[in-house]
Amino acid sequence: PWIDQIADEPQWSSRIFIRRFIPYFKISKKEELQLFIRVLKGFANRLPFSNKPRFEDLDIALSLFAISNGCFRKLKNFLDSALTEALITDAVTLNKHCLSSAFKAWRPELDNVFEMDVNEIQGCEVEQYSTFKPDGPQDEDPFIDTQFCKKVPLVQLLKK
């Protein structure tokens, strides 16, 4: 969040010509879910397998959303770990078993979302992005972390 202030400083401002804000994905609206699935398909098409993964299947898509909370970077990092797992085991594609295995290695303390029924997968969407307020009161932390909604079964978000 502090990059906005850095980029507004005159020396940096003259060097940073292109600025992009990449919002978190949401799935509570049909168009947003479709965009998320299109991105998942894009990832699947770029993976080095002749049998392309079926990330658009609802159970896999919701599991990937639950892992990332809609954050593109977390999604990419998890898929990178899963791809490494699949390549090490000589898998023919990045299937649910490989994703599950990668999740166990990535977050062993959590229930494995790839082993849950689609109706049990819980997650949350972003409500407010992180901010940085260096000019605030001295006794307050100037960094305000990203805020998410309460965790709910993701199928409930789809019904909105």
Backbone as a chain_set.jsonl record, in Angstrom:
{"seq": "PWIDQIADEPQWSSRIFIRRFIPYFKISKKEELQLFIRVLKGFANRLPFSNKPRFEDLDIALSLFAISNGCFRKLKNFLDSALTEALITDAVTLNKHCLSSAFKAWRPELDNVFEMDVNEIQGCEVEQYSTFKPDGPQDEDPFIDTQFCKKVPLVQLLKK", "coords": {"N": [[0.812, -1.218, 0.0], [2.061, 1.204, 0.461], [3.338, 1.887, -1.827], [2.043, 3.745, -3.434], [2.595, 6.188, -2.208], [5.378, 6.214, -2.452], [5.612, 6.215, -5.232], [4.526, 8.679, -5.789], [6.429, 10.453, -4.975], [8.597, 12.907, -6.229], [11.085, 12.141, -7.596], [10.784, 9.356, -8.029], [8.318, 9.33, -9.299], [8.859, 10.422, -11.788], [10.131, 8.305, -12.941], [8.519, 6.084, -12.947], [6.345, 5.124, -15.156], [4.191, 3.535, -15.909], [1.474, 2.44, -14.11], [-0.211, 0.024, -12.33], [-3.061, -1.382, -10.826], [-3.891, -4.32, -9.396], [-6.712, -5.842, -8.706], [-8.184, -7.982, -6.158], [-9.66, -11.12, -6.973], [-13.167, -11.729, -7.118], [-16.063, -13.694, -6.398], [-18.713, -13.436, -6.042], [-20.477, -12.341, -7.847], [-21.846, -13.243, -11.007], [-20.393, -12.48, -13.329], [-17.907, -11.924, -12.234], [-17.111, -14.412, -11.239], [-16.944, -15.77, -13.669], [-14.778, -14.407, -14.833], [-12.711, -15.137, -13.052], [-12.637, -17.899, -13.545], [-11.907, -17.852, -16.241], [-9.297, -16.893, -15.994], [-8.178, -19.024, -14.57], [-8.391, -21.016, -16.538], [-6.637, -19.936, -18.374], [-4.211, -20.19, -16.978], [-4.156, -23.015, -16.892], [-3.936, -23.666, -19.626], [-1.366, -22.867, -20.157], [0.31, -24.558, -18.868], [2.767, -27.195, -18.849], [1.587, -29.659, -20.004], [0.191, -32.289, -21.942], [-2.379, -33.186, -21.536], [-4.617, -31.014, -20.525], [-5.192, -29.362, -17.408], [-8.298, -29.368, -15.523], [-9.271, -26.852, -14.38], [-11.536, -25.335, -14.42], [-13.624, -26.785, -13.401], [-16.099, -26.755, -10.922], [-15.582, -27.571, -8.221], [-12.774, -27.578, -8.095], [-12.17, -24.954, -8.914], [-13.399, -23.447, -6.849], [-11.93, -24.394, -4.686], [-9.376, -23.425, -5.326], [-9.933, -20.722, -5.202], [-10.537, -20.479, -2.478], [-8.055, -21.019, -1.33], [-6.535, -18.844, -2.181], [-8.003, -16.572, -1.53], [-8.803, -14.941, -3.529], [-6.57, -13.533, -4.28], [-4.276, -12.782, -6.712], [-1.474, -13.228, -6.696], [-1.115, -15.128, -4.599], [-2.563, -17.238, -5.686], [-1.067, -17.798, -8.019], [1.397, -18.522, -6.824], [0.646, -20.804, -5.367], [-0.179, -22.514, -7.469], [2.233, -22.76, -8.778], [3.699, -24.24, -6.903], [2.152, -26.559, -6.924], [2.499, -27.379, -9.567], [5.233, -27.974, -9.543], [5.186, -30.149, -7.795], [3.656, -31.944, -9.355], [5.333, -32.313, -11.591], [7.58, -33.472, -10.411], [6.544, -35.922, -9.625], [6.018, -37.066, -12.038], [3.458, -36.739, -13.189], [0.685, -36.872, -15.478], [-0.948, -34.769, -15.851], [-2.048, -31.787, -14.155], [-3.829, -32.693, -11.812], [-6.603, -33.178, -9.486], [-5.573, -34.757, -7.449], [-2.812, -34.136, -7.451], [-2.992, -31.413, -6.839], [-4.109, -31.585, -4.302], [-2.074, -32.906, -2.92], [-0.044, -30.989, -3.098], [-1.252, -28.971, -1.621], [-1.293, -30.119, 0.932], [1.426, -30.082, 1.52], [1.899, -27.374, 1.407], [0.145, -26.037, 3.215], [-0.106, -27.628, 5.802], [-1.42, -27.509, 8.254], [-4.048, -26.877, 7.858], [-7.427, -27.89, 6.948], [-7.739, -29.901, 4.108], [-8.733, -28.435, 1.22], [-9.138, -29.626, -1.215], [-10.018, -32.103, -0.684], [-12.513, -31.871, 0.268], [-16.12, -31.791, 0.174], [-17.826, -29.936, -2.318], [-19.72, -28.2, -1.243], [-18.788, -27.706, 1.292], [-16.521, -26.175, 1.2], [-14.895, -23.389, 2.366], [-14.412, -19.839, 2.308], [-13.338, -16.44, 1.718], [-14.013, -13.09, 0.586], [-12.292, -10.115, -0.457], [-12.768, -7.137, 1.394], [-11.767, -4.635, 2.019], [-8.894, -3.008, 0.881], [-5.408, -3.06, 1.816], [-3.873, -0.286, 3.505], [-1.745, 2.599, 3.903], [-0.89, 4.9, 6.227], [1.058, 7.224, 6.997], [0.916, 9.683, 8.197], [-0.784, 9.606, 10.321], [-1.984, 9.435, 13.786], [0.623, 9.133, 16.257], [0.503, 6.959, 18.015], [-0.838, 5.013, 16.663], [-0.744, 2.261, 14.405], [0.654, 2.772, 11.263], [0.187, 1.141, 9.123], [-2.458, -0.52, 7.697], [-3.901, -3.538, 7.474], [-5.091, -5.718, 4.809], [-8.565, -6.246, 4.635], [-10.936, -8.817, 5.066], [-14.082, -10.424, 4.308], [-16.184, -12.305, 6.559], [-15.449, -15.789, 6.884], [-17.208, -17.986, 4.826], [-19.246, -20.677, 3.5], [-18.332, -21.153, 0.181], [-20.167, -21.66, -1.834], [-22.371, -20.29, -0.985], [-21.697, -17.645, -1.522], [-21.88, -17.727, -4.252], [-24.576, -17.829, -4.687], [-25.559, -15.323, -4.288]], "CA": [[0.0, 0.0, 0.0], [2.892, 2.406, 0.518], [3.901, 2.169, -3.146], [1.437, 4.977, -3.947], [3.359, 7.327, -1.696], [6.707, 6.178, -3.065], [5.467, 6.601, -6.636], [4.2, 10.109, -5.867], [7.629, 11.235, -4.689], [8.987, 13.423, -7.546], [12.131, 11.374, -8.286], [10.213, 8.092, -8.487], [7.211, 9.618, -10.202], [9.391, 10.632, -13.14], [10.687, 7.04, -13.445], [7.466, 5.065, -13.029], [5.381, 5.616, -16.135], [3.005, 2.677, -15.958], [1.033, 2.003, -12.791], [-1.362, -0.883, -12.414], [-3.624, -1.923, -9.598], [-4.494, -5.619, -9.695], [-7.634, -6.135, -7.597], [-8.434, -9.384, -5.842], [-10.827, -11.69, -7.641], [-14.357, -12.005, -6.318], [-16.909, -14.679, -7.089], [-20.097, -13.248, -5.608], [-21.284, -12.004, -9.014], [-21.624, -14.196, -12.088], [-19.325, -12.001, -14.217], [-16.642, -12.039, -11.511], [-16.777, -15.834, -11.238], [-16.519, -16.107, -15.032], [-13.43, -13.879, -15.015], [-11.81, -15.993, -12.285], [-12.516, -19.173, -14.265], [-11.111, -17.583, -17.442], [-7.896, -16.813, -15.571], [-7.764, -20.396, -14.27], [-8.212, -21.7, -17.82], [-5.397, -19.394, -18.935], [-3.121, -20.894, -16.301], [-4.17, -24.418, -17.319], [-3.458, -23.758, -21.008], [0.058, -22.557, -20.232], [1.075, -25.573, -18.161], [3.433, -28.096, -19.815], [0.971, -30.981, -20.054], [-0.657, -32.494, -23.125], [-3.733, -33.215, -20.965], [-4.745, -29.762, -19.775], [-5.967, -29.472, -16.166], [-9.696, -28.918, -15.571], [-9.44, -25.885, -13.301], [-12.858, -24.712, -14.484], [-14.578, -27.577, -12.63], [-16.491, -25.925, -9.79], [-14.902, -27.948, -6.978], [-11.371, -27.135, -8.177], [-12.165, -23.486, -8.955], [-13.694, -22.942, -5.505], [-10.785, -24.724, -3.83], [-8.311, -22.467, -5.647], [-10.338, -19.425, -4.668], [-10.41, -20.544, -1.017], [-6.629, -20.951, -1.006], [-5.972, -17.533, -2.517], [-8.917, -15.479, -1.171], [-8.915, -14.068, -4.69], [-5.306, -12.826, -4.524], [-3.597, -13.336, -7.886], [-0.126, -13.688, -6.327], [-1.238, -16.38, -3.849], [-3.011, -18.247, -6.643], [0.092, -18.14, -8.845], [2.383, -19.222, -6.003], [0.165, -22.155, -5.082], [-0.128, -23.314, -8.7], [3.648, -23.037, -9.018], [4.038, -25.364, -6.012], [1.444, -27.752, -7.408], [3.164, -27.789, -10.805], [6.486, -28.62, -9.142], [4.78, -31.457, -7.262], [3.23, -32.792, -10.48], [6.495, -32.648, -12.424], [8.432, -34.391, -9.64], [5.899, -37.244, -9.599], [5.764, -37.47, -13.432], [2.022, -36.759, -13.451], [0.345, -36.538, -16.861], [-1.615, -33.473, -15.8], [-2.168, -31.238, -12.802], [-5.178, -33.091, -11.424], [-7.01, -32.915, -8.11], [-4.649, -35.462, -6.553], [-1.591, -33.314, -7.372], [-3.344, -30.185, -6.117], [-4.292, -31.973, -2.908], [-0.747, -33.188, -2.4], [0.643, -29.701, -2.966], [-1.88, -28.25, -0.512], [-0.819, -30.731, 2.18], [2.787, -29.6, 1.757], [1.862, -25.913, 1.507], [-0.568, -25.628, 4.445], [-0.488, -28.889, 6.468], [-2.24, -27.27, 9.452], [-5.434, -26.615, 7.457], [-8.174, -28.946, 6.265], [-7.429, -29.879, 2.684], [-9.92, -28.036, 0.455], [-9.305, -30.513, -2.366], [-10.624, -33.343, -0.197], [-13.827, -31.52, 0.803], [-17.27, -31.667, -0.713], [-17.896, -28.563, -2.821], [-20.576, -27.402, -0.353], [-18.083, -27.456, 2.55], [-15.352, -25.307, 0.987], [-15.133, -22.046, 2.891], [-13.461, -18.819, 1.916], [-13.821, -15.078, 1.894], [-13.637, -12.092, -0.416], [-11.718, -8.884, 0.09], [-13.707, -6.042, 1.644], [-11.016, -3.383, 1.972], [-7.483, -3.241, 0.616], [-4.491, -2.503, 2.799], [-3.539, 1.125, 3.333], [-0.605, 3.09, 4.654], [-1.164, 6.278, 6.639], [2.185, 7.64, 7.834], [0.628, 10.959, 8.859], [-1.778, 9.392, 11.366], [-1.497, 9.588, 15.161], [1.85, 8.386, 16.555], [0.218, 5.731, 18.751], [-1.516, 4.061, 15.776], [0.07, 1.634, 13.362], [0.309, 3.413, 9.99], [-0.167, 0.117, 8.152], [-3.737, -1.184, 7.929], [-3.874, -4.738, 6.65], [-6.252, -6.027, 3.971], [-9.699, -6.762, 5.406], [-11.755, -9.784, 4.335], [-15.364, -10.751, 4.921], [-16.181, -13.511, 7.388], [-15.413, -17.017, 6.082], [-18.502, -18.625, 4.591], [-19.185, -21.643, 2.399], [-18.254, -20.374, -1.063], [-21.384, -21.821, -2.633], [-23.291, -19.218, -0.567], [-21.341, -16.434, -2.289], [-22.34, -17.901, -5.632], [-26.028, -17.68, -4.732], [-25.944, -13.916, -4.137]], "C": [[0.849, 1.273, 0.0], [3.506, 2.751, -0.831], [3.306, 3.438, -3.745], [2.205, 6.195, -3.469], [4.757, 7.37, -2.293], [6.623, 6.684, -4.495], [5.127, 8.076, -6.799], [5.381, 11.015, -5.532], [8.225, 11.648, -6.044], [10.047, 12.607, -8.29], [11.582, 10.066, -8.849], [9.106, 8.322, -9.506], [7.7, 9.803, -11.637], [9.925, 9.348, -13.752], [9.623, 5.957, -13.637], [6.356, 5.593, -13.933], [4.073, 4.825, -16.113], [2.691, 2.193, -14.552], [-0.222, 1.155, -12.971], [-1.783, -1.304, -11.025], [-4.305, -3.227, -9.99], [-5.406, -5.977, -8.522], [-7.732, -7.639, -7.344], [-9.639, -9.846, -6.663], [-11.954, -11.812, -6.623], [-15.192, -13.005, -7.101], [-18.382, -14.486, -6.775], [-21.024, -12.805, -6.744], [-20.891, -12.925, -10.16], [-20.459, -13.774, -12.985], [-17.958, -12.155, -13.555], [-16.177, -13.488, -11.457], [-16.279, -16.245, -12.618], [-15.112, -15.612, -15.316], [-12.413, -14.752, -14.286], [-11.58, -17.312, -13.021], [-11.726, -18.981, -15.564], [-9.619, -17.501, -17.116], [-7.372, -18.213, -15.25], [-7.52, -21.187, -15.555], [-6.922, -21.225, -18.505], [-4.177, -20.041, -18.304], [-3.015, -22.328, -16.818], [-3.592, -24.57, -18.723], [-1.963, -23.512, -21.141], [0.935, -23.587, -19.511], [1.611, -26.611, -19.147], [2.894, -29.527, -19.816], [0.165, -31.108, -21.338], [-2.125, -32.604, -22.707], [-3.871, -31.986, -20.075], [-5.594, -29.972, -18.523], [-7.362, -28.884, -16.328], [-9.966, -27.971, -14.404], [-10.823, -25.244, -13.303], [-13.935, -25.539, -13.781], [-14.845, -26.846, -11.314], [-15.75, -26.281, -8.505], [-13.446, -27.486, -6.973], [-11.297, -25.611, -8.16], [-12.423, -22.905, -7.567], [-12.556, -23.248, -4.529], [-9.646, -23.74, -4.061], [-8.653, -21.07, -5.146], [-10.158, -19.398, -3.148], [-8.949, -20.42, -0.587], [-6.105, -19.528, -1.146], [-6.766, -16.352, -1.968], [-9.038, -14.481, -2.315], [-7.648, -13.316, -5.033], [-4.534, -13.52, -5.65], [-2.237, -13.921, -7.509], [-0.184, -15.006, -5.562], [-1.649, -17.524, -4.765], [-1.837, -18.726, -7.486], [1.118, -18.941, -8.052], [1.938, -20.643, -5.669], [0.254, -23.037, -6.328], [1.311, -23.648, -9.084], [4.105, -24.222, -8.166], [3.396, -26.662, -6.492], [2.085, -28.279, -8.689], [4.466, -28.51, -10.482], [6.204, -30.026, -8.624], [4.421, -32.422, -8.393], [4.417, -33.223, -11.332], [7.425, -33.634, -11.712], [7.868, -35.801, -9.664], [5.574, -37.769, -10.996], [4.275, -37.607, -13.751], [1.756, -36.349, -14.9], [-0.415, -35.217, -16.969], [-1.647, -33.005, -14.347], [-3.602, -31.492, -12.343], [-5.429, -32.807, -9.942], [-6.08, -33.589, -7.1], [-3.353, -34.662, -6.365], [-1.849, -32.027, -6.585], [-3.488, -30.468, -4.623], [-2.943, -32.218, -2.235], [0.041, -31.899, -2.157], [0.065, -28.914, -1.798], [-1.407, -28.8, 0.837], [0.588, -30.246, 2.527], [2.8, -28.101, 2.053], [1.261, -25.444, 2.821], [-1.034, -26.874, 5.212], [-1.401, -28.707, 7.678], [-3.718, -27.059, 9.127], [-6.096, -27.86, 6.884], [-7.957, -28.796, 4.771], [-8.689, -29.599, 1.86], [-10.163, -28.939, -0.747], [-9.894, -31.859, -1.973], [-12.017, -33.102, 0.377], [-14.895, -31.6, -0.279], [-17.379, -30.198, -1.119], [-18.727, -27.656, -1.917], [-19.901, -27.042, 0.971], [-16.933, -26.464, 2.406], [-15.685, -23.89, 1.428], [-14.038, -21.094, 2.432], [-14.053, -17.449, 2.151], [-13.304, -14.187, 0.771], [-13.068, -10.865, 0.281], [-12.826, -7.849, 0.277], [-13.018, -4.693, 1.545], [-9.543, -3.715, 1.793], [-6.613, -2.575, 1.674], [-4.172, -1.045, 2.465], [-2.336, 1.469, 4.208], [-0.845, 4.554, 4.943], [-0.052, 6.76, 7.564], [1.918, 8.932, 8.614], [-0.413, 10.83, 9.971], [-1.18, 9.609, 12.749], [-0.301, 8.66, 15.441], [1.582, 7.05, 17.246], [-0.515, 4.681, 17.912], [-0.533, 3.508, 14.758], [-0.31, 2.262, 12.022], [-0.119, 2.418, 8.912], [-1.47, -0.551, 8.566], [-3.822, -2.339, 6.946], [-5.157, -4.898, 5.836], [-7.332, -6.681, 4.835], [-10.54, -7.681, 4.512], [-13.086, -9.97, 5.055], [-15.188, -12.005, 5.781], [-16.17, -14.738, 6.469], [-16.802, -17.637, 6.018], [-18.318, -19.726, 3.556], [-19.263, -20.884, 1.065], [-19.482, -20.545, -1.959], [-22.437, -20.79, -2.239], [-22.979, -17.917, -1.31], [-21.845, -16.524, -3.715], [-23.833, -17.661, -5.769], [-26.491, -16.234, -4.608], [-26.412, -13.325, -5.446]], "O": [[0.372, 2.323, -0.431], [4.134, 3.801, -0.969], [3.989, 4.142, -4.489], [2.44, 7.128, -4.237], [5.265, 8.447, -2.607], [7.453, 7.484, -4.928], [5.413, 8.662, -7.843], [5.329, 12.219, -5.782], [8.346, 10.802, -6.93], [9.921, 12.401, -9.498], [11.866, 9.703, -9.99], [8.986, 7.571, -10.474], [7.033, 9.389, -12.585], [10.152, 9.294, -14.96], [9.822, 5.02, -14.41], [5.535, 6.409, -13.516], [2.99, 5.387, -16.28], [3.543, 1.605, -13.884], [-1.158, 1.533, -13.674], [-0.947, -1.552, -10.157], [-5.204, -3.229, -10.832], [-4.924, -6.371, -7.46], [-7.404, -8.454, -8.207], [-10.519, -9.053, -6.999], [-11.717, -11.978, -5.426], [-15.044, -13.141, -8.316], [-19.215, -15.288, -7.197], [-22.244, -12.891, -6.605], [-19.735, -13.336, -10.267], [-19.631, -14.605, -13.36], [-16.971, -12.473, -14.218], [-14.988, -13.766, -11.611], [-15.301, -16.985, -12.731], [-14.33, -16.306, -15.966], [-11.363, -15.073, -14.842], [-10.447, -17.786, -13.107], [-10.954, -19.86, -15.947], [-8.783, -17.986, -17.879], [-6.247, -18.552, -15.618], [-6.551, -21.941, -15.647], [-6.213, -22.012, -19.132], [-3.225, -20.398, -18.997], [-1.926, -22.8, -17.143], [-2.837, -25.507, -18.981], [-1.357, -23.908, -22.136], [2.162, -23.492, -19.544], [0.979, -26.877, -20.169], [3.649, -30.485, -19.649], [-0.47, -30.148, -21.776], [-3.014, -32.165, -23.437], [-3.297, -31.936, -18.988], [-6.601, -30.678, -18.567], [-7.582, -28.01, -17.166], [-10.796, -28.261, -13.542], [-11.24, -24.672, -12.296], [-15.048, -25.052, -13.582], [-13.911, -26.373, -10.666], [-15.331, -25.387, -7.771], [-12.944, -27.045, -5.939], [-10.455, -25.039, -7.467], [-11.74, -21.968, -7.153], [-12.26, -22.442, -3.647], [-9.021, -23.273, -3.109], [-7.773, -20.324, -4.717], [-9.68, -18.407, -2.596], [-8.652, -19.777, 0.421], [-5.32, -19.066, -0.318], [-6.253, -15.233, -1.942], [-9.341, -13.309, -2.092], [-7.64, -12.533, -5.982], [-4.187, -14.697, -5.546], [-1.891, -15.01, -7.967], [0.604, -15.911, -5.835], [-1.149, -18.642, -4.64], [-1.638, -19.93, -7.648], [1.65, -19.932, -8.551], [2.744, -21.574, -5.684], [0.711, -24.177, -6.251], [1.572, -24.708, -9.654], [4.814, -25.104, -8.651], [4.018, -27.724, -6.469], [2.199, -29.49, -8.875], [4.77, -29.543, -11.079], [6.903, -30.977, -8.975], [4.838, -33.58, -8.383], [4.494, -34.379, -11.749], [7.988, -34.527, -12.345], [8.623, -36.772, -9.718], [4.923, -38.806, -11.128], [3.881, -38.499, -14.503], [2.515, -35.571, -15.478], [-0.51, -34.628, -18.045], [-1.309, -33.756, -13.433], [-4.471, -30.629, -12.465], [-4.572, -32.265, -9.244], [-5.832, -33.049, -6.022], [-2.86, -34.529, -5.245], [-1.027, -31.611, -5.769], [-3.041, -29.683, -3.786], [-2.714, -31.779, -1.108], [0.707, -31.749, -1.132], [0.806, -28.261, -1.063], [-1.152, -28.038, 1.769], [0.9, -30.025, 3.698], [3.608, -27.622, 2.848], [1.807, -24.553, 3.471], [-2.233, -27.146, 5.266], [-2.084, -29.648, 8.084], [-4.553, -27.063, 10.032], [-5.422, -28.769, 6.397], [-7.989, -27.687, 4.237], [-9.601, -30.425, 1.809], [-11.286, -29.009, -1.246], [-10.232, -32.667, -2.839], [-12.635, -34.022, 0.913], [-14.614, -31.494, -1.472], [-17.051, -29.313, -0.328], [-18.459, -26.457, -1.838], [-20.384, -26.171, 1.694], [-16.426, -25.964, 3.411], [-16.627, -23.273, 0.932], [-12.897, -21.493, 2.201], [-15.14, -17.316, 2.714], [-12.311, -14.487, 0.109], [-13.334, -10.618, 1.457], [-13.707, -7.705, -0.57], [-13.596, -3.724, 1.053], [-9.009, -4.595, 2.469], [-7.044, -1.636, 2.344], [-4.2, -0.632, 1.306], [-1.969, 0.728, 5.12], [-0.989, 5.36, 4.024], [-0.199, 6.711, 8.785], [2.618, 9.233, 9.581], [-0.874, 11.839, 10.505], [0.001, 9.931, 12.871], [-0.232, 7.546, 14.921], [2.354, 6.106, 17.079], [-0.785, 3.581, 18.395], [0.383, 4.198, 14.311], [-1.491, 2.282, 11.675], [-0.716, 2.805, 7.907], [-1.57, -1.089, 9.669], [-3.815, -2.137, 5.732], [-6.18, -4.284, 6.143], [-7.047, -7.553, 5.656], [-10.816, -7.361, 3.356], [-13.203, -9.709, 6.252], [-14.156, -12.673, 5.721], [-16.799, -14.733, 5.411], [-17.477, -17.79, 7.035], [-17.338, -19.715, 2.811], [-20.163, -20.069, 0.861], [-19.795, -19.661, -2.757], [-23.3, -20.445, -3.046], [-23.89, -17.177, -1.683], [-22.198, -15.511, -4.319], [-24.309, -17.326, -6.853], [-27.671, -15.94, -4.798], [-26.774, -12.15, -5.498]]}, "num_chains": 1, "name": "protein.A"}
